[in-house]
Short mmCIF file of C-alpha atoms and ligand atoms in Angstrom, two decimals:
data_model
loop_
_atom_site.label_atom_id
_atom_site.label_comp_id
_atom_site.label_asym_id
_atom_site.label_seq_id
_atom_site.Cartn_x
_atom_site.Cartn_y
_atom_site.Cartn_z
CA MET A 100 162.46 62.42 -20.08
CA LYS A 101 161.24 58.73 -20.21
CA PHE A 102 163.45 55.81 -21.33
CA ILE A 103 162.66 52.36 -22.84
CA ALA A 104 165.20 49.70 -21.95
CA PRO A 105 164.64 46.32 -23.73
CA SER A 106 165.75 43.45 -21.70
CA ILE A 107 167.80 41.08 -23.99
CA LEU A 108 166.84 38.22 -21.68
CA ALA A 109 163.90 37.51 -23.75
CA SER A 110 165.68 37.97 -27.07
CA ASP A 111 166.65 35.28 -29.55
CA PHE A 112 170.37 34.94 -28.74
CA SER A 113 171.07 33.14 -32.04
CA ASN A 114 170.25 36.52 -33.68
CA LEU A 115 171.31 38.90 -31.07
CA SER A 116 172.85 41.61 -33.22
CA LYS A 117 169.70 41.73 -35.41
CA GLN A 118 167.39 41.74 -32.48
CA ILE A 119 169.34 44.71 -31.07
CA ARG A 120 169.09 46.53 -34.41
CA SER A 121 165.27 45.98 -34.25
CA VAL A 122 164.94 47.78 -30.94
CA GLU A 123 167.28 50.46 -32.04
CA MET A 124 164.97 51.11 -35.01
CA GLY A 125 162.10 51.44 -32.55
CA GLY A 126 163.90 54.14 -30.65
CA ALA A 127 165.15 52.07 -27.54
CA ASP A 128 167.08 54.32 -25.11
CA LEU A 129 169.18 51.63 -23.28
CA ILE A 130 169.89 47.79 -23.62
CA HIS A 131 169.09 46.04 -20.29
CA CYS A 132 171.34 43.13 -19.52
CA ASP A 133 170.13 40.61 -16.76
CA ILE A 134 172.91 38.87 -15.00
CA MET A 135 171.73 35.73 -13.00
CA ASP A 136 173.94 33.41 -11.19
CA GLY A 137 171.68 30.57 -10.11
CA LYS A 138 172.30 31.62 -6.55
CA PHE A 139 170.89 35.00 -5.84
CA VAL A 140 168.10 34.09 -8.11
CA PRO A 141 166.94 30.56 -9.21
CA ASN A 142 168.14 30.90 -12.83
CA ILE A 143 171.31 31.35 -14.73
CA SER A 144 171.58 33.77 -17.78
CA PHE A 145 174.96 35.25 -18.97
CA GLY A 146 178.04 37.11 -17.89
CA PRO A 147 180.56 39.54 -19.10
CA VAL A 148 181.41 37.77 -22.36
CA ILE A 149 177.84 38.33 -23.67
CA VAL A 150 177.80 41.77 -22.41
CA ASN A 151 180.89 42.55 -24.31
CA ALA A 152 179.21 41.01 -27.53
CA VAL A 153 176.14 43.33 -26.87
CA ASN A 154 178.55 46.15 -26.62
CA GLN A 155 180.03 45.41 -30.03
CA ALA A 156 176.64 45.24 -31.66
CA THR A 157 175.15 48.60 -30.37
CA LYS A 158 176.22 52.21 -29.47
CA LEU A 159 173.33 52.43 -27.02
CA PRO A 160 174.38 52.45 -23.34
CA LEU A 161 174.23 49.11 -21.51
CA ASP A 162 172.25 49.00 -18.29
CA VAL A 163 173.60 45.86 -16.39
CA HIS A 164 171.32 44.39 -13.63
CA LEU A 165 173.30 42.16 -11.30
CA MET A 166 171.12 39.49 -9.81
CA ILE A 167 174.15 37.76 -8.35
CA GLU A 168 175.88 37.00 -5.11
CA LYS A 169 178.99 39.05 -4.11
CA PRO A 170 178.53 41.60 -6.91
CA ASP A 171 181.57 43.54 -5.74
CA ASP A 172 183.83 40.75 -7.12
CA TYR A 173 182.53 41.31 -10.73
CA LEU A 174 182.02 45.16 -11.10
CA GLU A 175 185.22 45.73 -12.77
CA ALA A 176 184.72 42.79 -15.32
CA PHE A 177 181.27 44.32 -16.18
CA VAL A 178 182.55 47.85 -16.76
CA LYS A 179 185.36 46.51 -18.87
CA ALA A 180 182.72 44.54 -20.85
CA GLY A 181 181.00 47.80 -21.66
CA ALA A 182 178.57 48.40 -18.83
CA ASP A 183 177.55 52.13 -18.59
CA SER A 184 175.46 51.61 -15.52
CA LEU A 185 175.34 48.91 -12.91
CA THR A 186 172.52 48.04 -10.61
CA VAL A 187 173.08 45.83 -7.59
CA HIS A 188 170.46 44.38 -5.16
CA GLN A 189 169.91 45.87 -1.69
CA GLU A 190 169.04 42.23 -0.43
CA GLU A 191 172.51 41.02 -1.34
CA VAL A 192 174.80 43.88 -0.54
CA VAL A 193 175.74 44.40 3.06
CA HIS A 194 177.96 47.61 2.54
CA LEU A 195 175.96 49.38 -0.08
CA HIS A 196 177.88 52.68 0.32
CA ARG A 197 181.10 50.99 -0.36
CA THR A 198 179.66 49.18 -3.45
CA ILE A 199 178.09 52.29 -4.89
CA SER A 200 181.30 54.14 -4.36
CA LYS A 201 183.27 51.51 -6.23
CA ILE A 202 180.73 51.53 -9.24
CA LYS A 203 181.21 55.32 -9.47
CA GLN A 204 185.09 55.04 -9.23
CA LEU A 205 185.00 52.56 -12.12
CA GLY A 206 183.29 55.36 -14.09
CA ALA A 207 179.75 53.82 -14.33
CA LYS A 208 176.45 55.05 -13.09
CA ALA A 209 175.25 53.30 -9.83
CA GLY A 210 171.94 52.08 -8.85
CA VAL A 211 170.12 49.85 -6.34
CA ALA A 212 167.41 47.28 -7.06
CA LEU A 213 164.63 46.48 -4.57
CA ASN A 214 162.75 43.16 -4.61
CA PRO A 215 158.96 43.49 -4.46
CA SER A 216 158.94 42.71 -0.55
CA THR A 217 161.84 45.11 0.19
CA PRO A 218 160.82 48.48 1.70
CA LEU A 219 161.64 51.83 0.18
CA GLU A 220 162.84 52.90 3.54
CA SER A 221 165.83 50.57 3.27
CA LEU A 222 167.35 53.16 0.90
CA SER A 223 166.82 56.35 2.93
CA GLU A 224 170.42 56.82 4.05
CA ILE A 225 171.81 56.24 0.42
CA LEU A 226 169.24 57.70 -2.01
CA HIS A 227 171.41 60.83 -2.31
CA GLU A 228 174.29 58.71 -3.68
CA LEU A 229 172.36 56.99 -6.40
CA ASP A 230 171.89 57.59 -10.08
CA HIS A 231 168.94 55.32 -10.17
CA VAL A 232 166.73 52.99 -8.18
CA LEU A 233 165.21 49.93 -9.77
CA ILE A 234 161.83 48.79 -8.51
CA MET A 235 161.35 45.13 -9.19
CA SER A 236 157.69 44.58 -10.28
CA VAL A 237 158.20 40.77 -10.37
CA ASN A 238 160.36 38.48 -8.15
CA PRO A 239 163.63 38.51 -10.10
CA GLY A 240 164.80 35.47 -11.86
CA PHE A 241 162.66 35.03 -14.85
CA GLY A 242 161.21 37.06 -17.79
CA GLY A 243 157.62 36.72 -18.67
CA GLN A 244 156.12 37.00 -15.11
CA LYS A 245 152.97 38.86 -14.09
CA PHE A 246 153.47 42.62 -13.10
CA ILE A 247 152.80 42.96 -9.25
CA GLU A 248 150.20 45.84 -8.80
CA ASN A 249 151.72 47.14 -5.52
CA SER A 250 154.65 48.40 -7.56
CA VAL A 251 152.59 51.29 -8.83
CA SER A 252 152.08 52.68 -5.32
CA LYS A 253 155.67 51.84 -4.45
CA ILE A 254 157.01 53.99 -7.36
CA SER A 255 154.62 56.90 -6.49
CA ARG A 256 155.92 56.85 -2.90
CA LEU A 257 159.56 56.75 -4.22
CA SER A 258 158.74 59.67 -6.54
CA GLU A 259 157.31 61.59 -3.60
CA MET A 260 160.50 61.01 -1.59
CA ARG A 261 162.73 62.12 -4.42
CA LYS A 262 160.63 65.35 -4.75
CA LYS A 263 160.66 65.89 -0.99
CA HIS A 264 164.39 65.63 -0.70
CA ARG A 265 165.16 67.36 -4.01
CA LEU A 266 167.00 64.37 -5.36
CA HIS A 267 167.57 63.48 -9.03
CA PHE A 268 167.93 59.78 -9.29
CA LEU A 269 165.97 57.98 -12.07
CA ILE A 270 163.29 55.39 -11.17
CA GLN A 271 163.34 52.19 -12.99
CA VAL A 272 160.68 49.54 -13.19
CA ASP A 273 161.59 46.01 -14.22
CA GLY A 274 159.17 43.07 -14.72
CA GLY A 275 155.91 42.44 -16.51
CA ILE A 276 155.84 45.81 -18.30
CA ASP A 277 153.67 45.90 -21.33
CA SER A 278 151.19 48.11 -23.29
CA SER A 279 148.41 47.53 -20.75
CA ASN A 280 150.29 48.84 -17.74
CA ILE A 281 153.09 51.25 -18.87
CA LYS A 282 151.11 54.40 -18.90
CA LYS A 283 149.83 53.95 -15.23
CA VAL A 284 153.41 53.18 -14.20
CA SER A 285 154.60 56.17 -16.07
CA ASP A 286 152.08 58.42 -14.41
CA SER A 287 153.36 57.10 -10.95
CA GLY A 288 156.65 58.85 -11.66
CA CYS A 289 158.77 56.22 -13.23
CA ASP A 290 161.49 57.22 -15.75
CA VAL A 291 163.03 54.05 -17.14
CA PHE A 292 160.83 51.05 -18.37
CA ILE A 293 162.51 47.80 -18.63
CA ALA A 294 160.68 45.39 -20.94
CA GLY A 295 161.67 41.87 -22.12
CA SER A 296 158.96 39.69 -23.37
CA SER A 297 156.38 42.33 -24.38
CA VAL A 298 159.25 43.59 -26.75
CA PHE A 299 161.15 40.41 -27.95
CA GLY A 300 158.32 38.22 -27.83
CA ALA A 301 156.18 40.61 -30.14
CA GLU A 302 155.84 39.51 -33.85
CA ASN A 303 157.21 43.02 -34.70
CA ILE A 304 159.92 44.01 -32.31
CA THR A 305 160.31 47.38 -33.66
CA ALA A 306 156.75 48.11 -33.53
CA ALA A 307 156.52 46.96 -29.97
CA VAL A 308 159.14 49.44 -28.88
CA ILE A 309 157.30 52.27 -30.66
CA GLU A 310 153.99 51.35 -29.14
CA LEU A 311 155.48 51.39 -25.50
CA LYS A 312 157.27 54.76 -26.32
CA ASN A 313 153.97 56.33 -27.63
CA LEU A 314 152.20 55.26 -24.49
CA ILE A 315 154.43 57.25 -22.26
CA ASP A 316 155.26 60.39 -24.34
C1 DX5 B 198 163.64 39.71 -14.08
C2 DX5 B 198 164.63 40.51 -14.82
C3 DX5 B 198 163.78 41.51 -15.85
C4 DX5 B 198 163.19 40.53 -16.92
C5 DX5 B 198 162.01 41.35 -17.49
O1 DX5 B 198 164.35 38.90 -13.09
O2 DX5 B 198 165.26 41.47 -14.07
O3 DX5 B 198 164.63 42.40 -16.48
O4 DX5 B 198 164.01 40.23 -17.97
O5 DX5 B 198 161.41 40.48 -18.35
P1 DX5 B 198 159.81 40.80 -18.54
O6 DX5 B 198 159.57 42.16 -19.39
O7 DX5 B 198 159.47 39.61 -19.51
O8 DX5 B 198 159.09 40.72 -17.38
ZN1 ZN B 199 166.39 43.21 -15.07
#
């Protein structure tokens, strides 16, 4: 199964529920919420209040990507706001095992994100505990950046590791995904495609989701 997760970072926030309706009509599977604190990444986005508003506007699962310092302090707030899955960054969390356990105790799915320069091997001792691994295909912090090509081989190597160890976590890709590259990323073994500007920046948002879906089906 392949899943499309539009990232609302690129959406028109003054029309949020309408924009969410548009991606729903295109068959979006998840809504991706990018949380940025101006410290872990050089940009500030939004917090639990907006996640809660998104949760009111859709029945789709909310996939919340925490690009923040000390994510442990906010896990509960995001689950309460409606997060169905939470992703923390390997580069920020010292006691990953503890954080992943906490997320699961809160009843959410747990994943870890890797920046483009962070090796897959840094997750080798925890992979079996994860519901998903998010491969950043841009340096986190902003929407609309160019896809980093090395991510394709990184995803195929992760997919091999998954096969070799008979694991079942999903592989997510985040950053610069559009109709020109989604097929090759899918062929490399990716399951969840996070897309911001190529969806919300399109003239027809619904058609953009349908196009991405068709390319990976
Ligand atoms: C980047 C975020 C992404 C971003 C994707 O820091 O994690 O989710 O919104 O946006 P595009 O698809 O525009 O690269
Ligand atoms: Zn993201």
